[in-house]
Tab-separated table of C-alpha atoms in Angstrom:
chain	number	residue	atom	x	y	z
H	1	UNK	CA	-5.621	30.033	10.923
H	2	UNK	CA	-6.472	30.005	14.994
H	3	UNK	CA	-3.407	28.814	17.550
H	4	UNK	CA	-5.370	25.698	17.439
H	5	UNK	CA	-5.747	25.297	14.161
H	6	UNK	CA	-1.394	25.830	13.691
H	7	UNK	CA	-1.091	24.015	17.256
H	8	UNK	CA	-2.876	20.885	15.131
H	9	UNK	CA	-1.274	21.508	12.523
H	10	UNK	CA	2.244	21.264	13.373
H	11	UNK	CA	0.642	17.987	15.646
H	12	UNK	CA	-0.683	16.159	12.560
H	13	UNK	CA	2.585	16.749	10.589
H	14	UNK	CA	4.549	16.064	13.520
H	15	UNK	CA	3.300	12.511	14.224
H	16	UNK	CA	2.457	11.460	10.469
H	17	UNK	CA	6.424	12.307	10.159
H	18	UNK	CA	7.103	10.195	12.732
H	19	UNK	CA	4.971	7.124	12.546
H	20	UNK	CA	6.532	7.069	8.726
H	21	UNK	CA	10.291	7.161	10.486
H	22	UNK	CA	9.782	4.593	12.835
H	23	UNK	CA	8.191	2.067	10.120
H	24	UNK	CA	11.429	3.269	7.858
H	25	UNK	CA	13.785	2.414	10.920
H	26	UNK	CA	11.870	-1.112	11.396
H	27	UNK	CA	12.021	-1.559	7.653
H	28	UNK	CA	15.880	-0.710	7.896
H	29	UNK	CA	16.693	-2.721	11.174
H	30	UNK	CA	15.451	-5.785	9.669
H	31	UNK	CA	17.885	-8.028	8.232
H	32	UNK	CA	15.221	-10.359	6.228
H	33	UNK	CA	13.156	-7.608	4.792
H	34	UNK	CA	14.552	-5.308	2.048
H	35	UNK	CA	11.454	-3.603	1.267
H	36	UNK	CA	10.726	0.108	1.082
H	37	UNK	CA	7.181	1.612	3.004
H	38	UNK	CA	5.372	2.362	0.152
H	39	UNK	CA	5.941	-1.601	-0.924
H	40	UNK	CA	5.156	-2.767	2.357
H	41	UNK	CA	1.776	-0.980	2.302
H	42	UNK	CA	1.089	-2.514	-1.204
H	43	UNK	CA	1.576	-5.970	0.605
H	44	UNK	CA	-0.917	-4.905	3.157
H	45	UNK	CA	-2.946	-4.240	0.054
H	46	UNK	CA	-2.408	-7.291	-1.029
H	47	UNK	CA	-3.500	-9.240	2.192
H	48	UNK	CA	-6.505	-6.987	2.554
H	49	UNK	CA	-7.437	-8.393	-0.687
H	50	UNK	CA	-7.660	-12.174	0.416
H	51	UNK	CA	-7.193	-14.454	-3.319
H	52	UNK	CA	-8.667	-11.728	-5.652
H	53	UNK	CA	-6.454	-9.154	-5.524
H	54	UNK	CA	-6.094	-8.091	-9.067
H	55	UNK	CA	-2.933	-5.437	-10.264
H	56	UNK	CA	-6.386	-2.709	-10.990
H	57	UNK	CA	-8.043	-3.135	-7.698
H	58	UNK	CA	-4.537	-2.014	-6.120
H	59	UNK	CA	-4.061	0.899	-8.111
H	60	UNK	CA	-7.428	1.673	-6.944
H	61	UNK	CA	-7.084	1.205	-3.426
H	62	UNK	CA	-3.120	2.695	-3.437
H	63	UNK	CA	-4.432	5.605	-5.840
H	64	UNK	CA	-1.707	5.418	-7.767
H	65	UNK	CA	-1.865	4.718	-11.771
H	66	UNK	CA	-2.100	1.132	-13.433
H	67	UNK	CA	1.249	2.014	-14.896
H	68	UNK	CA	2.723	2.452	-11.223
H	69	UNK	CA	1.372	-0.389	-9.924
H	70	UNK	CA	1.624	-2.791	-12.171
H	71	UNK	CA	5.521	-1.348	-11.860
H	72	UNK	CA	5.430	-1.890	-8.236
H	73	UNK	CA	4.066	-5.562	-8.642
H	74	UNK	CA	6.345	-6.194	-10.498
H	75	UNK	CA	9.174	-4.834	-8.527
H	76	UNK	CA	7.760	-7.021	-5.371
H	77	UNK	CA	7.289	-9.927	-7.669
H	78	UNK	CA	11.335	-9.728	-8.494
H	79	UNK	CA	12.212	-9.901	-4.870
H	80	UNK	CA	10.070	-12.657	-3.889
H	81	UNK	CA	6.955	-10.936	-2.086
H	82	UNK	CA	4.434	-11.610	-4.172
H	83	UNK	CA	3.636	-13.797	-7.223
H	84	UNK	CA	1.306	-12.886	-10.282
H	85	UNK	CA	-1.031	-15.213	-11.946
H	86	UNK	CA	-3.149	-15.306	-14.694
H	87	UNK	CA	-6.791	-15.424	-13.733
H	88	UNK	CA	-7.967	-18.890	-15.488
H	89	UNK	CA	-11.706	-17.729	-16.691
H	90	UNK	CA	-9.878	-14.575	-17.748
H	91	UNK	CA	-6.910	-14.822	-19.324
H	92	UNK	CA	-6.192	-10.586	-19.187
H	93	UNK	CA	-7.054	-10.668	-14.869
H	94	UNK	CA	-3.755	-10.878	-13.555
H	95	UNK	CA	-4.587	-12.070	-9.538
H	96	UNK	CA	-1.778	-11.471	-7.284
H	97	UNK	CA	-1.114	-13.698	-4.041
H	98	UNK	CA	1.553	-13.314	-1.311
H	99	UNK	CA	4.754	-15.139	-1.469
H	100	UNK	CA	5.396	-17.034	2.175
H	101	UNK	CA	8.412	-13.601	2.389
H	102	UNK	CA	5.587	-11.236	1.520
H	103	UNK	CA	3.364	-13.013	4.221
H	104	UNK	CA	6.416	-12.899	6.940
H	105	UNK	CA	6.574	-8.849	5.663
H	106	UNK	CA	3.220	-7.963	6.395
H	107	UNK	CA	2.891	-9.635	9.798
H	108	UNK	CA	6.203	-7.874	10.751
H	109	UNK	CA	4.719	-4.724	9.759
H	110	UNK	CA	1.449	-5.688	11.119
H	111	UNK	CA	2.931	-6.623	14.849
H	112	UNK	CA	4.669	-2.948	14.478
H	113	UNK	CA	0.953	-1.446	14.327
H	114	UNK	CA	0.206	-3.284	17.240
H	115	UNK	CA	3.166	-2.675	19.038
H	116	UNK	CA	2.915	1.146	18.792
H	117	UNK	CA	-0.858	1.177	19.559
H	118	UNK	CA	-0.116	-0.747	22.340
H	119	UNK	CA	2.521	1.924	23.897
H	120	UNK	CA	0.348	4.527	22.975
H	121	UNK	CA	-2.849	3.416	24.285
H	122	UNK	CA	-0.864	2.064	27.509
H	123	UNK	CA	0.396	5.915	28.168
H	124	UNK	CA	-3.239	6.722	28.517
H	125	UNK	CA	-5.873	6.640	30.868
H	126	UNK	CA	-8.936	5.279	30.419
H	127	UNK	CA	-10.839	8.642	30.021
H	128	UNK	CA	-8.230	9.700	27.379
H	129	UNK	CA	-7.853	6.880	25.361
H	130	UNK	CA	-11.688	7.275	24.856
H	131	UNK	CA	-11.176	10.364	24.121
H	132	UNK	CA	-8.365	9.678	22.018
H	133	UNK	CA	-10.538	6.998	20.029
H	134	UNK	CA	-13.446	9.258	19.312
H	135	UNK	CA	-10.843	12.002	18.670
H	136	UNK	CA	-8.846	9.840	15.728
H	137	UNK	CA	-12.380	8.551	14.707
H	138	UNK	CA	-13.682	12.186	13.436
H	139	UNK	CA	-10.184	12.714	11.831
H	140	UNK	CA	-10.998	9.667	10.324
H	141	UNK	CA	-14.322	10.134	8.943
H	142	UNK	CA	-13.092	13.789	7.825
H	143	UNK	CA	-10.131	12.296	5.370
H	144	UNK	CA	-12.368	9.710	4.122
H	145	UNK	CA	-15.411	11.734	3.580
H	146	UNK	CA	-12.966	14.194	1.823
H	147	UNK	CA	-11.134	11.748	-0.130
H	148	UNK	CA	-14.877	10.395	-1.297
H	149	UNK	CA	-15.690	13.638	-2.660
H	150	UNK	CA	-12.436	14.486	-4.617
H	151	UNK	CA	-13.213	11.247	-6.052
H	152	UNK	CA	-16.703	12.276	-7.469
H	153	UNK	CA	-15.023	14.951	-8.757
H	154	UNK	CA	-12.756	13.151	-11.290
């Protein structure tokens, strides 16, 4: 690897780890939420899916097997973050909905991200903000394309 590639690798790895650790600390320090970072991301996926969230959709969204998604939803239901309801028109389908506690957890997570983004962007001037935005957009597109290619190969 070139010096640039080595430094970029180190920075991306460190940034990912730091964000994850900060998120985990936020969840640990919450006296209301008894939830892991993986579980909060499942809740976010339920929130983003709206009223038609199924375990199959969560499995695809979170890129986990159907049994893993089922286990995660069952654990979240036991903790009181989601509820499962059979679809009236097709009893084979189970819809997943956030409870008030689940909604509260998602809002706390979204607030955390809002504060983090404001803090990062606030430390940059306008030119740096625009450069960072373009760089992150390209990075995001690269990863989205890579995931899409891998999905096609399966």
